[in-house]
Structure formats: C-alpha cells, structure tokens
Coordinates of C-alpha atoms and ligand atoms in Angstrom, one line a residue:
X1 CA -28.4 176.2 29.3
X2 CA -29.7 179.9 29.0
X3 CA -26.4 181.9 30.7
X4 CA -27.7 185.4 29.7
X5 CA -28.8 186.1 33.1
X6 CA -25.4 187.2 34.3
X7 CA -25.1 189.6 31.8
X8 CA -27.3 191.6 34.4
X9 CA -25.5 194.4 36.6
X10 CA -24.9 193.1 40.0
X11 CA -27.8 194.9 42.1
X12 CA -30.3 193.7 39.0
X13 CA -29.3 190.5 39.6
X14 CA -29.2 190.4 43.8
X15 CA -33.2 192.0 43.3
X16 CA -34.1 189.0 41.2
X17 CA -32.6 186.4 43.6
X18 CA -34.2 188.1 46.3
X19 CA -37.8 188.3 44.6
X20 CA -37.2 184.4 43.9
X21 CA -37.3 185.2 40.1
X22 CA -34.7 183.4 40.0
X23 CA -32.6 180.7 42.0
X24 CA -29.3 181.6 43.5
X25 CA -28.7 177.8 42.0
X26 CA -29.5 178.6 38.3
X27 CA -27.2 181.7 38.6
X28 CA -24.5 179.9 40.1
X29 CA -25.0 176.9 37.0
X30 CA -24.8 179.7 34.8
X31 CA -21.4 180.7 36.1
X32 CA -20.0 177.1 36.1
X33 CA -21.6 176.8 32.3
X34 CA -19.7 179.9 31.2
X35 CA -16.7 179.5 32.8
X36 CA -16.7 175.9 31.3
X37 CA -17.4 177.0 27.5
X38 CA -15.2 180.1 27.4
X39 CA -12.6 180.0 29.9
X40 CA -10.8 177.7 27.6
X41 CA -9.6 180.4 25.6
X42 CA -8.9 183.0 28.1
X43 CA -7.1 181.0 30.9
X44 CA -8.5 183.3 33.4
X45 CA -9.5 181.0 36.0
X46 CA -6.8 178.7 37.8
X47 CA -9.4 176.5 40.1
X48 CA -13.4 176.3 40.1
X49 CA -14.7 175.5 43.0
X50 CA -18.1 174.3 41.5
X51 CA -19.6 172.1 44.0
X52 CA -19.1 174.0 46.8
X53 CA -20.9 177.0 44.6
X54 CA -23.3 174.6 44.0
X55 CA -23.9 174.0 47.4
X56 CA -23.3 177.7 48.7
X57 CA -26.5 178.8 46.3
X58 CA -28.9 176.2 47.4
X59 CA -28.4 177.6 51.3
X60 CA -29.0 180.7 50.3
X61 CA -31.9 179.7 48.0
X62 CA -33.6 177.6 51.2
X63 CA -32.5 180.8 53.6
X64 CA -35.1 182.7 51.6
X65 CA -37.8 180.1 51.0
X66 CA -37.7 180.1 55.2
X67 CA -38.3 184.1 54.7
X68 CA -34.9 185.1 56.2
X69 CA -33.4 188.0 54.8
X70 CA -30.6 187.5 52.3
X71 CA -27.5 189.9 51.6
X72 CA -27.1 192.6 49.1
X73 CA -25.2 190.3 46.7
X74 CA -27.5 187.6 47.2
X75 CA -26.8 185.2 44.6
X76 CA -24.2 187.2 42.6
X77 CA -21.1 184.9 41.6
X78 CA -17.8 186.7 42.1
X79 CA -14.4 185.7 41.0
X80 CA -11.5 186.1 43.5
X81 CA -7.8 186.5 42.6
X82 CA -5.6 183.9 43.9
X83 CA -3.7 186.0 45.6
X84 CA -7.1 185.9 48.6
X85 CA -7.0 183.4 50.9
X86 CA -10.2 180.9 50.5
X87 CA -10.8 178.5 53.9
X88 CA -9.6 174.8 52.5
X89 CA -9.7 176.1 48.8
X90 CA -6.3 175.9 46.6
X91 CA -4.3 179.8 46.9
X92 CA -1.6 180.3 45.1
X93 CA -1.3 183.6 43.9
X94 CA 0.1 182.5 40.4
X95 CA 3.2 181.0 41.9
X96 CA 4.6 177.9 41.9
X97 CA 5.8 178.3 45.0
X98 CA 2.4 177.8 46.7
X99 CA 2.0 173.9 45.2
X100 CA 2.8 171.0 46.4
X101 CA 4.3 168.7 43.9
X102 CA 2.8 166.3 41.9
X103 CA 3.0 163.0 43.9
X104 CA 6.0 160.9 42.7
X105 CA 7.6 164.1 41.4
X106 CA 10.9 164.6 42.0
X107 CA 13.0 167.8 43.2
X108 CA 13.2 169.4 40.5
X109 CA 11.1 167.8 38.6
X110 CA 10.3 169.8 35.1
X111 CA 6.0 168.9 35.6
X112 CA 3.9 171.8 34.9
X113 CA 3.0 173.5 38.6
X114 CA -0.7 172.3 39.4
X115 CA -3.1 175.0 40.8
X116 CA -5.3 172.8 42.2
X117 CA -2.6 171.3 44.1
X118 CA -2.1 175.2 45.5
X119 CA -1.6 176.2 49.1
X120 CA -5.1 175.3 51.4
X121 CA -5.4 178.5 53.8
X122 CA -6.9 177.5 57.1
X123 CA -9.0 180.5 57.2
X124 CA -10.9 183.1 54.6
X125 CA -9.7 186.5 54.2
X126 CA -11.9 189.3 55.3
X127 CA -13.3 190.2 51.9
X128 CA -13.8 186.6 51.1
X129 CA -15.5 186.5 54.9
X130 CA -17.7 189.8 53.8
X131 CA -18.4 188.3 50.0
X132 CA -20.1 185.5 51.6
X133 CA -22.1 187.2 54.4
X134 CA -23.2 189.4 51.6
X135 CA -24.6 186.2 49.8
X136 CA -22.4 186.2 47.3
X137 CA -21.4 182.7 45.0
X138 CA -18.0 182.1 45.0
X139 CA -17.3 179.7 41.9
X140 CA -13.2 179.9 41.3
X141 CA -9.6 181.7 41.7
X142 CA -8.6 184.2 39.1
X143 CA -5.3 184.1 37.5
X144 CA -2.8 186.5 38.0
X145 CA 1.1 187.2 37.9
X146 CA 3.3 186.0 40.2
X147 CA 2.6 187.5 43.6
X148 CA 0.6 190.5 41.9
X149 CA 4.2 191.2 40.2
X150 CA 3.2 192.3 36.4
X151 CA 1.0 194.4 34.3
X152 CA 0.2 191.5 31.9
X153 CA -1.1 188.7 33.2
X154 CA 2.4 186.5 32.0
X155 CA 4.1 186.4 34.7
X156 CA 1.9 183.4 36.0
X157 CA 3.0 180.3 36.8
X158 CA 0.2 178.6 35.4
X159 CA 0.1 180.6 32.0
X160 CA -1.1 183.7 30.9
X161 CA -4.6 185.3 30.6
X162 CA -6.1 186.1 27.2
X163 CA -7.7 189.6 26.2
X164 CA -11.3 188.7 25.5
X165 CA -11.1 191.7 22.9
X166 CA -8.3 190.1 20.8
X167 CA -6.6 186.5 21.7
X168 CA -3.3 187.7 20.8
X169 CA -3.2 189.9 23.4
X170 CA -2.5 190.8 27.3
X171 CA -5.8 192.0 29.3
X172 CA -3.2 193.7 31.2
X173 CA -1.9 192.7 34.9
X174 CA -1.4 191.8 38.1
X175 CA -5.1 191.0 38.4
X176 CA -5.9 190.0 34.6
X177 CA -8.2 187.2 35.4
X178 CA -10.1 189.1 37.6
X179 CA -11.0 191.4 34.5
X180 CA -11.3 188.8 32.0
X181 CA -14.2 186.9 34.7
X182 CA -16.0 190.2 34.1
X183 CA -14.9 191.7 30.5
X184 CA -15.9 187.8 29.4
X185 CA -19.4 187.7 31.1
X186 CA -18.4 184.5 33.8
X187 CA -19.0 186.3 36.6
X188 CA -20.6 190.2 37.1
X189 CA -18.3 190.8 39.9
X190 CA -14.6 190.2 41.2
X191 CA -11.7 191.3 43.2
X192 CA -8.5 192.3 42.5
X193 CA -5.7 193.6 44.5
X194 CA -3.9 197.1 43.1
X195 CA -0.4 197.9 43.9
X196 CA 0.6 199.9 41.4
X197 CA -2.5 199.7 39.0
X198 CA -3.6 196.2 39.1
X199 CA -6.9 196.2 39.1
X200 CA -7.5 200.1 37.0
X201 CA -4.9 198.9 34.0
X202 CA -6.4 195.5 33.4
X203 CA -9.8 197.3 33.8
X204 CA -8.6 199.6 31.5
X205 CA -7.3 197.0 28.7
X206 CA -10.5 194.7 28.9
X207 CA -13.2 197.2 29.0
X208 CA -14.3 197.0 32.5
X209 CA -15.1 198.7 35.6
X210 CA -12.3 198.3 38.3
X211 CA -11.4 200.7 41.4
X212 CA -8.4 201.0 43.6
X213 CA -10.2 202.1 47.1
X214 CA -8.1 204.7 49.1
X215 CA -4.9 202.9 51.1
X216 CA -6.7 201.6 54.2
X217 CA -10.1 201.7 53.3
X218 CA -10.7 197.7 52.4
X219 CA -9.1 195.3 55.2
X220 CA -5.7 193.3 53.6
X221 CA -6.2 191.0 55.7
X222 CA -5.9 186.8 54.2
X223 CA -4.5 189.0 50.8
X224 CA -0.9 187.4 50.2
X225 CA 1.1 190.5 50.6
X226 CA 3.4 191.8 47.7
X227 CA 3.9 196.0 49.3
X228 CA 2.2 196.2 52.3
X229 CA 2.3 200.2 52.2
X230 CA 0.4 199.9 48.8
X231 CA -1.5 196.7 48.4
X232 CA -5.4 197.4 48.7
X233 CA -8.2 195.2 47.5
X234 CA -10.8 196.3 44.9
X235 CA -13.6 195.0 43.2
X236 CA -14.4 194.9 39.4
X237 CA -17.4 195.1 37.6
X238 CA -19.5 195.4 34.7
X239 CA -20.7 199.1 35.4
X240 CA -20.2 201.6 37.9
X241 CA -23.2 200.7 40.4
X242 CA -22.3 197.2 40.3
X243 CA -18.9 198.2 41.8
X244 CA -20.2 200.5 44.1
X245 CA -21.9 197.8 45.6
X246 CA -19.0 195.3 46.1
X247 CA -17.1 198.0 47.1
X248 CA -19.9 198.8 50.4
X249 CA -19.6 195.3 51.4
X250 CA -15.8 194.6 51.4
X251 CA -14.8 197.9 52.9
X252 CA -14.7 199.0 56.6
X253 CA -13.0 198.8 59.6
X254 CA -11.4 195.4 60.3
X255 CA -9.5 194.5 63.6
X256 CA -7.1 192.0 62.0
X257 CA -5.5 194.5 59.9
X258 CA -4.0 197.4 61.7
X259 CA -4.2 199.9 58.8
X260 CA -7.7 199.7 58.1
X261 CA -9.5 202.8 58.4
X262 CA -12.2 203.8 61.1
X263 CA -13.7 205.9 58.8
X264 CA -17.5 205.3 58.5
X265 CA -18.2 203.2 54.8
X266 CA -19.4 206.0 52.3
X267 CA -22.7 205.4 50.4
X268 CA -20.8 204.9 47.2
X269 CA -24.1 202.6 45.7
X270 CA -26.6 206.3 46.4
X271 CA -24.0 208.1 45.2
X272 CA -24.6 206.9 41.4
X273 CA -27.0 209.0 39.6
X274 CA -26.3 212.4 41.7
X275 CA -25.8 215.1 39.7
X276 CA -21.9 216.6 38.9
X277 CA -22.8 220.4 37.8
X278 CA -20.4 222.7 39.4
X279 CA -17.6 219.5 39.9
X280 CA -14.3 220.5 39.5
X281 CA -12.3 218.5 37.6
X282 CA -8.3 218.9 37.3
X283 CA -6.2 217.4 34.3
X284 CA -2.6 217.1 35.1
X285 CA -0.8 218.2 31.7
X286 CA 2.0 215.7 33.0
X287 CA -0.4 212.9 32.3
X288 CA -0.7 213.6 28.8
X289 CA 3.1 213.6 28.1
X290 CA 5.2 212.1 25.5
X291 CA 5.0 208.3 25.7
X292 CA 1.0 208.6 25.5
X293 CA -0.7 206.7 21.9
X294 CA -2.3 209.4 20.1
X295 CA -5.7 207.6 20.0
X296 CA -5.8 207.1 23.6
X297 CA -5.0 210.6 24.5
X298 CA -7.8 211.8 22.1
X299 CA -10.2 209.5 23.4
X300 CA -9.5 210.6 27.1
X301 CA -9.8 214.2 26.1
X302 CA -12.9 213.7 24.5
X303 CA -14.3 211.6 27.7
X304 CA -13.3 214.9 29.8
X305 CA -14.8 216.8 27.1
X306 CA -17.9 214.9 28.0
X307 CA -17.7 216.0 31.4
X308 CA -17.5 219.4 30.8
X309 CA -20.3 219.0 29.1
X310 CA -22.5 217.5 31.9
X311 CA -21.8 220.9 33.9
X312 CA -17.8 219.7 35.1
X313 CA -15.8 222.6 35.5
X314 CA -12.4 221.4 33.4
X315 CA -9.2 222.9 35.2
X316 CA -5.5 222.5 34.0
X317 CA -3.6 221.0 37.2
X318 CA 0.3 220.3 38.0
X319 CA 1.7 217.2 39.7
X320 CA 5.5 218.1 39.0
X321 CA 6.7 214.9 40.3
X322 CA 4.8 212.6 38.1
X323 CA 7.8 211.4 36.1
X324 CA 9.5 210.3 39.4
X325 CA 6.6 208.0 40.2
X326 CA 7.9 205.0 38.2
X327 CA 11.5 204.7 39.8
X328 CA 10.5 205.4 43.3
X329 CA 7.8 203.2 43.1
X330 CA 9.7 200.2 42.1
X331 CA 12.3 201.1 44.8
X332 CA 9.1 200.9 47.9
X333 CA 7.5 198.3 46.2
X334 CA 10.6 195.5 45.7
X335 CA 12.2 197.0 49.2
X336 CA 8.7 195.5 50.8
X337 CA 8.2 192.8 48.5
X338 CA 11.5 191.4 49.2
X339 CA 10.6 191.5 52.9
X340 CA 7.4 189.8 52.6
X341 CA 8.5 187.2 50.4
X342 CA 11.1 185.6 52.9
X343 CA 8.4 183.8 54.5
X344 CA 8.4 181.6 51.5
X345 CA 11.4 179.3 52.4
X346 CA 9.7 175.6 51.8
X347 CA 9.8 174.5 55.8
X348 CA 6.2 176.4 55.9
X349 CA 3.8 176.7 53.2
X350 CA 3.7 174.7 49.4
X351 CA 6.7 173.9 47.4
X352 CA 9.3 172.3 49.6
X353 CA 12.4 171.0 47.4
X354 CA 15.9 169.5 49.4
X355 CA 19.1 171.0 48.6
X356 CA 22.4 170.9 49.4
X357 CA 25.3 173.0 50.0
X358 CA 28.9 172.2 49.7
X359 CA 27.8 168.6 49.3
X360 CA 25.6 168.6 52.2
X361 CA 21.9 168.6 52.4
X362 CA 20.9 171.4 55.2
X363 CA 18.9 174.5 55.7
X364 CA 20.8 176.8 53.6
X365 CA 20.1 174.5 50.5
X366 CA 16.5 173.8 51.6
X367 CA 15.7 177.8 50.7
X368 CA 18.1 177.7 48.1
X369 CA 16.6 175.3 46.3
X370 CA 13.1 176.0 46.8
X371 CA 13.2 179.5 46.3
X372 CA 15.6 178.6 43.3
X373 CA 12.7 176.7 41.6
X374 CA 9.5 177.8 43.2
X375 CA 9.8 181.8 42.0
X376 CA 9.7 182.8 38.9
X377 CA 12.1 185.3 36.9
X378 CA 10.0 188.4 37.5
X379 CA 10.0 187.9 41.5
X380 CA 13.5 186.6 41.5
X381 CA 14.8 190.1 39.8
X382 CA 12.5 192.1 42.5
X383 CA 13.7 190.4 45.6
X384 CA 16.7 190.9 44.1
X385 CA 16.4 194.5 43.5
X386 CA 14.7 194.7 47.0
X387 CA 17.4 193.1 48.8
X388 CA 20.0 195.6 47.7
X389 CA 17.8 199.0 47.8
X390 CA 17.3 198.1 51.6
X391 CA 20.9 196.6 52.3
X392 CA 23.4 198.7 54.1
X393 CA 25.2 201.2 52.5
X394 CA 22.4 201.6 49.7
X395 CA 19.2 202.1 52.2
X396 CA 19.8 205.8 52.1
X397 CA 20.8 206.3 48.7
X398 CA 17.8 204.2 47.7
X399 CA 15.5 203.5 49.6
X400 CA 15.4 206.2 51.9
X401 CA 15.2 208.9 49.0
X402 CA 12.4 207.2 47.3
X403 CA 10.3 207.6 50.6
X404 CA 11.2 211.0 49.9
X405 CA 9.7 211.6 46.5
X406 CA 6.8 209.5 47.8
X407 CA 6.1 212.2 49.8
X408 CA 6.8 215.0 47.2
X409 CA 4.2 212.8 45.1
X410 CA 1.4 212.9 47.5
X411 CA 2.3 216.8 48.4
X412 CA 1.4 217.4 44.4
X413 CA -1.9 215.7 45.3
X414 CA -2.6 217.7 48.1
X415 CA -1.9 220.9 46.2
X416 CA -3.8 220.0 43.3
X417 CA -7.0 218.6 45.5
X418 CA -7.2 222.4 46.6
X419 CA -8.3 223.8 43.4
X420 CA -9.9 220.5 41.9
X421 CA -12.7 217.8 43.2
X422 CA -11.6 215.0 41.2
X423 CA -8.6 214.5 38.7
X424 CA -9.3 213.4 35.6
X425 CA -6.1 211.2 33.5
X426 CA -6.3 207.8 31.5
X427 CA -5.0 204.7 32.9
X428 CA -2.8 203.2 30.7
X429 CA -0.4 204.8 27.6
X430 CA -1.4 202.0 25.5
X431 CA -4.2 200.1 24.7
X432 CA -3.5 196.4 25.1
X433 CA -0.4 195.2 24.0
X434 CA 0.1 191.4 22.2
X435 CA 1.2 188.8 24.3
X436 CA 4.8 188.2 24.5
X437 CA 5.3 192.2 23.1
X438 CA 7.3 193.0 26.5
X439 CA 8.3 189.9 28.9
X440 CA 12.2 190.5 27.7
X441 CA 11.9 194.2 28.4
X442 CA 10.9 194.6 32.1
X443 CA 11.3 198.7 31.7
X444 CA 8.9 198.9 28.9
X445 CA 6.6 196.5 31.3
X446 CA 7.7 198.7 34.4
X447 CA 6.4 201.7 31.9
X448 CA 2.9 200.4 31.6
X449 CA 2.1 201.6 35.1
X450 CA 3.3 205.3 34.4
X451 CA -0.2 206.9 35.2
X452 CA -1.5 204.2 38.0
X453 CA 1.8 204.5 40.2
X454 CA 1.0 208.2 41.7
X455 CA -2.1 207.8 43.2
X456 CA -0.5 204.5 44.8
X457 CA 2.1 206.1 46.4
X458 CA -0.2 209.1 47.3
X459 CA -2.7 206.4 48.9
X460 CA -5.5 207.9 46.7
X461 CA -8.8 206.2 45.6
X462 CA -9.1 205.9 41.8
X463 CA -11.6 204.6 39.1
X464 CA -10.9 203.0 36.0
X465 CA -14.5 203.4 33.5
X466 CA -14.7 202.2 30.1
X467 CA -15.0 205.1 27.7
X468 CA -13.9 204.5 24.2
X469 CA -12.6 202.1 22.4
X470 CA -9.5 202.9 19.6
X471 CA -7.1 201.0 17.1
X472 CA -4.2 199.4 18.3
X473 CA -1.4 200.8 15.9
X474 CA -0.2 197.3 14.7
X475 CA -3.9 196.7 13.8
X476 CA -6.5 194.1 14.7
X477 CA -9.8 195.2 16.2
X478 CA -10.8 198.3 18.4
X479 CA -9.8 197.5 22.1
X480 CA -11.0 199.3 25.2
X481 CA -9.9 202.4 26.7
X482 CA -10.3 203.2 30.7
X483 CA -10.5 207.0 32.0
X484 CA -9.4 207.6 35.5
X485 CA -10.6 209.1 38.1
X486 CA -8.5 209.7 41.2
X487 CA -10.1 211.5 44.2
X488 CA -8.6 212.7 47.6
X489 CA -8.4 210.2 50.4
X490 CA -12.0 208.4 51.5
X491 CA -13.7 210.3 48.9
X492 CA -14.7 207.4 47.2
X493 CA -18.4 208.6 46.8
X494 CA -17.3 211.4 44.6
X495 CA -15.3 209.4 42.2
X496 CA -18.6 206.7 41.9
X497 CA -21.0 210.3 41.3
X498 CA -18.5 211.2 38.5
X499 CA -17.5 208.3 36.9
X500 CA -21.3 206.8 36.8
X501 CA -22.7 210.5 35.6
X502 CA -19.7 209.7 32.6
X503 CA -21.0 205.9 31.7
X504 CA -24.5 207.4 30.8
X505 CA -23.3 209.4 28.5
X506 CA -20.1 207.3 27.4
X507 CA -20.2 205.9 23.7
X508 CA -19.2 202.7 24.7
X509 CA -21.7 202.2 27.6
X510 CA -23.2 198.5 27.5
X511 CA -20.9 197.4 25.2
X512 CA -19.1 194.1 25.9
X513 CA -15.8 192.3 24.6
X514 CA -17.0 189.4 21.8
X515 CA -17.1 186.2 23.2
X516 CA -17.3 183.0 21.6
Ligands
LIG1 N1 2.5 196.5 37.5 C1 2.9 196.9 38.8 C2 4.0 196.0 39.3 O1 4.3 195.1 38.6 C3 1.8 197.0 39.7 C4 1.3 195.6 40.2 C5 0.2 195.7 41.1 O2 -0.5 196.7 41.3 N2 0.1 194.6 41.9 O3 4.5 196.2 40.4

C-alpha cells in the first residue's frame, strides 16, 4: 500500500479529503499500514483502535459524498496519549494500575500488564470530543510514562518508546509516543499533555513540532490528572501550521473544566506566514548556563541568529529565579500528584488486588495491595515525596515556600515580557539521551526539564520547533534539536508567527527521522 500520503502537513491533507482527492478511508489504511510495519520498533502505540478508524472514515467519506460540510481536520489521523479518556476505548495512561488482570491471573500475579485490557472511560474527553467534530481519524493510544511522570518515555508500564532517530535511545518523555506517531510518519498529528515539558522536550528529542498552550487555554477535562495547576493539553505536529491547526480546534472555553479560559480562540493557523520585522525577542543568559551541551547551545544561538536576521530585534533578558524552577516544581507537582492519585485505590477503576492486614483481608490491605502492585517506582517515590511536602509540620517549609518561588518565577516573566515579545531559549540541555542512561538517577532525569519547568509554573504558552540537528557526544548519528519559544499568557498567535517565520528558513526544515 502507497503510505506516502500522510507525509503531507495536516491542512494539505484535510484540502484533499475535502476535494475527494482522496478518501478519508485510504488515509486512515495508511495509518493502520504504518503503524503496523514500523511501530514494531518504536513501541509508541499501546492500543489501535483500527476498526473503529476504519469505520470513523467511511462516515465521514459518505458525509461528503451527501455534500455536507466536513471539519477542518477532515480525514487527518491523530494519535492520542493514553493519558485522554476515549468513550469505550482502553485508557491507561501507561500504568498498570488502569488494567484489569488477565483472566485466571492471580493477585499478584507476575503477567506482563495488558493495555488492551486498560480502563474503558464512559465518556470522551473534550479534545477527543473536538478531534472528532473536527473530522479527525482517531486510530490508537500513545505510550507514555506512568501518569505523565518522566521525561523518557521508560517509566511505562507497558515498555518504553524508541527514538526514531537512533533505536538506542529515549525520544524524551511524558508524552514520547505522541512524538514518535509524528517524528515516525504514523500519524501527522497528536496530543500530548505538558506538565513540566512533556510535549516541547520529546518534540525537542524527535524532531517535531509540539506546543504547550498557555495554563487554561485547552479544556483538561477526560485528561487523567497528574498537577492539576500545570497540566495542559497540546498538540504535535509535523510543521508549525499543522499545529496551529489542532491547536484552533481543541482550544476554547469548556464548561466542564472550571479553569478554562473565556478568552476568544486566537487565529494561530493566519497567523503563520505574517511577517516578524521589528519582533523583539529576549534571550535569558540563565538559559544558556552551565549544564547546557556545547552543540546544542551553538545550534540554538545560531537559530536566534537566524531570527535576527529575518528583522527580530535580539535583546539580552534576566529571569533570576530560573535555577529555582527545578526544586519548586517537583515540590507543586508531587504535592498535587499525590492528591490526585488517591482516587486510585482498586474499589473504583482497573487493577483491584485483595490484601490483608495483620492477617486479615480488609480495606486497608485492599489499597495496600493494589497500590503496592499497580504503581510503578517513579509514581511510588512522588506520592511519596507529595505526601510529606503537604503533611503537617512540612506544608510550610515545603510546600508553602515553593508557591512562593512560583510566583517569584512568573514575576521574572512579567518583567522580562516588558521589554521582549517573545523569549527565545532551547528546550532541552541534551540531545537525546540512550535508553537506560538515567532510570537509576531520578535527579539527572528530574534535570532534563531544567528549561521547560519555568514557563509551567509561570502558566506561559511555549513552542518547541525543530531547528538543527547535532552529535550526541557518545556518538551515533545527528539527532534533533528543538528551539523554544515562550510567549506571555494567550499570546499564542505570536509564538505560531515566530516560530513558522523560523521553519522557512531553518536548515532542517522538511527533514524527517529515518524510518525503516
Ligand atoms: N518530566 C517532568 C516530570 O516528570 C514533566 C512531566 C510532564 O510534563 N508531564 O514531572
């Protein structure tokens, strides 16, 4: 079968559905093909949905031979993490917690956790909701870690995800097999979710287009909550129009989540291709720090260079509390996480395994025992952490000063989003690391995040865009690097103009990760 059509940008690919030039069908075959011959390398989807795909395309496909209008993503398959609720389809996000176990299995029992046999949510989230309105093909679940706990893709429970660039290596994390559906050419689009970076580091590592709208602007609602004050959904893509797009169609007011913006929906797509003469861009020295891979700090300097060359003004700006982004955040972030999580107890949803307590099978040993087995190490340690940071006698030596430094953190932003349009930064220290480099040294993980973690605490939009590639310095071949772009609140628009004025012009622009 001839696959190459989904290496089209999203809104080339909605225009040819909608001329008929093509069936919504064939696209969503192509999907299920390409999924099927490369995903067996990359592990980046956990369930494929690819009859009801099948069956989602042909409605759309007789919609428009009736003449009714179809959606601006007519046609367009898009991969969802598994951490979005899908009506009657398996959710899990990447925990073991959120199966069943396999009939006949015991408590306990060592079998590998089955996705498939993942959590069935009653109802679709609202992006999923607005994805399919849109007429867009949903054909799977993304892989991701644990509860969106990670920043390379192995804390699953169902494995890790492969960099599409090099096989020995992390496409970065929470929402790794997001990227990897797009960096890999199975699907144009996805969404993410990004805490602390989770969809601009992955982005970042597998040569992708991801954004992290501003706090509020995308509705939360069916996402299975890891930080409430942080989480936001994004979407990935291929280029910067193509994410422009998903991002119109997902974002806006939504009634079931109480911190969604009112906010009118920017024209992020119209934005792309309007000129950035006179744009003042800021570049926090803080960013550039020790800690940052030589290649990767050239490579964003010369990507800024390139914007001063398009007409940017290039300002030097401060953000003094930078280096207290990383502890605060994982202060707020396992303080909530640890909330959110207690809902996971086995009396409600998936994993359910008896226990017992002083020799007696009750309640106590009900959660101990299915929390004991259904979480993994990296969520243990944060509801751990979480647990203590909030507990009496710690909240205000913890927890309560971290909410302070959040606000010192967003205070730098204001300050600098006086002199400056847009901030210009990279998105990760490192270019991908190799698989199993850092899973016994969660501060080197935790470090990953060092440039992300600001503008999530601030509540700031921010881009990730492909614009080099560079060495790793234990060799192998040239992986991707991501410049971000991080723009005051609902100013969205602006960071779409910028960052799609840099891909024409960026060295890497079209290129896309080998695949087999
Ligand atoms: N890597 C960060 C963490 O582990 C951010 C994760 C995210 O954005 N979901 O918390």
């Amino acid at each position: 079968m001839d696959t190459a059509i989904l290496d089209r940008s999203i809104p080339d690919l909605a225009a040819l559905v909608h001329r008929g030039e093509v069936s919504a069908e064939e696209v969503a075959r192509a999907a299920l093909a390409r999924i099927e011959q490369r995903d067996g390398a990359l592990g980046a989807f956990l369930t494929v949905q690819g009859e009801q795909s099948i069956d989602a395309a042909r409605a759309l496909d007789a919609r428009r031979a009736r003449g009714e209008a179809l959606g601006p993503l007519a046609g367009v398959p898009i991969g969802l993490k598994d951490a979005l609720c899908t009506e009657g389809a398996p959710t899990t996000a990447g925990s073991k917690i959120l199966t069943r176990a396999a009939a006949g299995g015991s408590c306990g029992s060592s079998n590998a956790p089955d996705p498939a046999r993942g959590y069935r949510p009653p109802y679709d989230a609202t992006v999923v909701a607005r994805l399919r309105a849109a007429g867009a093909i949903l054909p799977g679940k993304c892989n991701m870690d644990e509860f969106a706990m990670g920043s390379s893709n192995e804390n699953s429970a169902f494995g890790p995800v492969k960099n599409p660039w090099d096989l020995t290596r992390i496409p970065g994390g929470s929402s790794g097999g997001s990227a990897v559906a797009v960096a890999a050419g199975m699907t144009p689009g996805s969404l993410g979710s990004d805490t602390g970076g989770s969809i601009r580091q992955p982005a970042s590592l597998t040569g992708v287009v991801g954004v992290k709208p501003t706090y509020g602007r995308v509705s939360r609602y069916g996402l299975i909550a890891f930080a409430s004050s942080l989480d936001q959904i994004g979407p990935f893509a291929q280029d910067v129009r193509g994410a422009a797009r998903l991002l119109e169609v997902i974002s806006g007011r939504d009634p079931r989540d109480a911190t969604s913006l009112d906010a009118p929906v920017g024209e992020y797509e119209a934005a792309c291709g309007r000129d950035v003469a006179g744009l003042r861009i800021g570049v926090p020295e803080e960013y550039f720090a020790k800690g940052i891979d030589r290649q990767v700090e050239a490579k964003v300097r010369e990507a800024i260079e390139g914007l001063r060359g398009l007409g940017c003004e290039i300002r030097p700006v401060h953000l003094p509390h930078t280096r207290y982004a990383v502890a605060a955040y994982y202060i707020v972030a396992t303080a909530e996480a640890s909330s959110n999580l207690a809902r996971f107890d086995g009396v409600r949803f998936g994993l359910r395994v008896e226990g017992e307590r002083g020799g007696k099978a009750d309640l106590q040993g009900l959660y101990g025992a299915t929390r004991g087995e259904g979480f993994g190490r990296e969520v243990k340690r944060r509801i751990l952490l979480g647990t203590y940071v909030l507990s009496a006698g710690y909240y205000d030596a913890y927890y309560l000063r971290a909410q302070k430094v959040r606000t010192l953190i967003r205070r730098d932003f204001d300050e600098a989003f006086r002199e400056v349009d847009v901030i210009a930064a990279p998105v990760s220290p490192t270019v991908a690391f190799r698989l199993g480099e850092r899973v016994d040294d969660p501060l080197s993980m935790y470090l990953a995040d060092v440039y992300t973690l600001p503008a999530s605490m601030a509540g700031l939009p921010a881009i990730s865009v492909p614009c080099a590639t560079a060495p790793a310095p234990d060799g192998g071949p040239p992986l991707p690097v991501g410049l971000q772009l991080i723009g005051p609140a609902l100013e969205e628009a602006r960071l779409f103009r910028a960052a799609h004025a840099w891909e024409q012009i960026s060295p890497v622009r079209g290129l896309r990760a080998p695949v087999a």
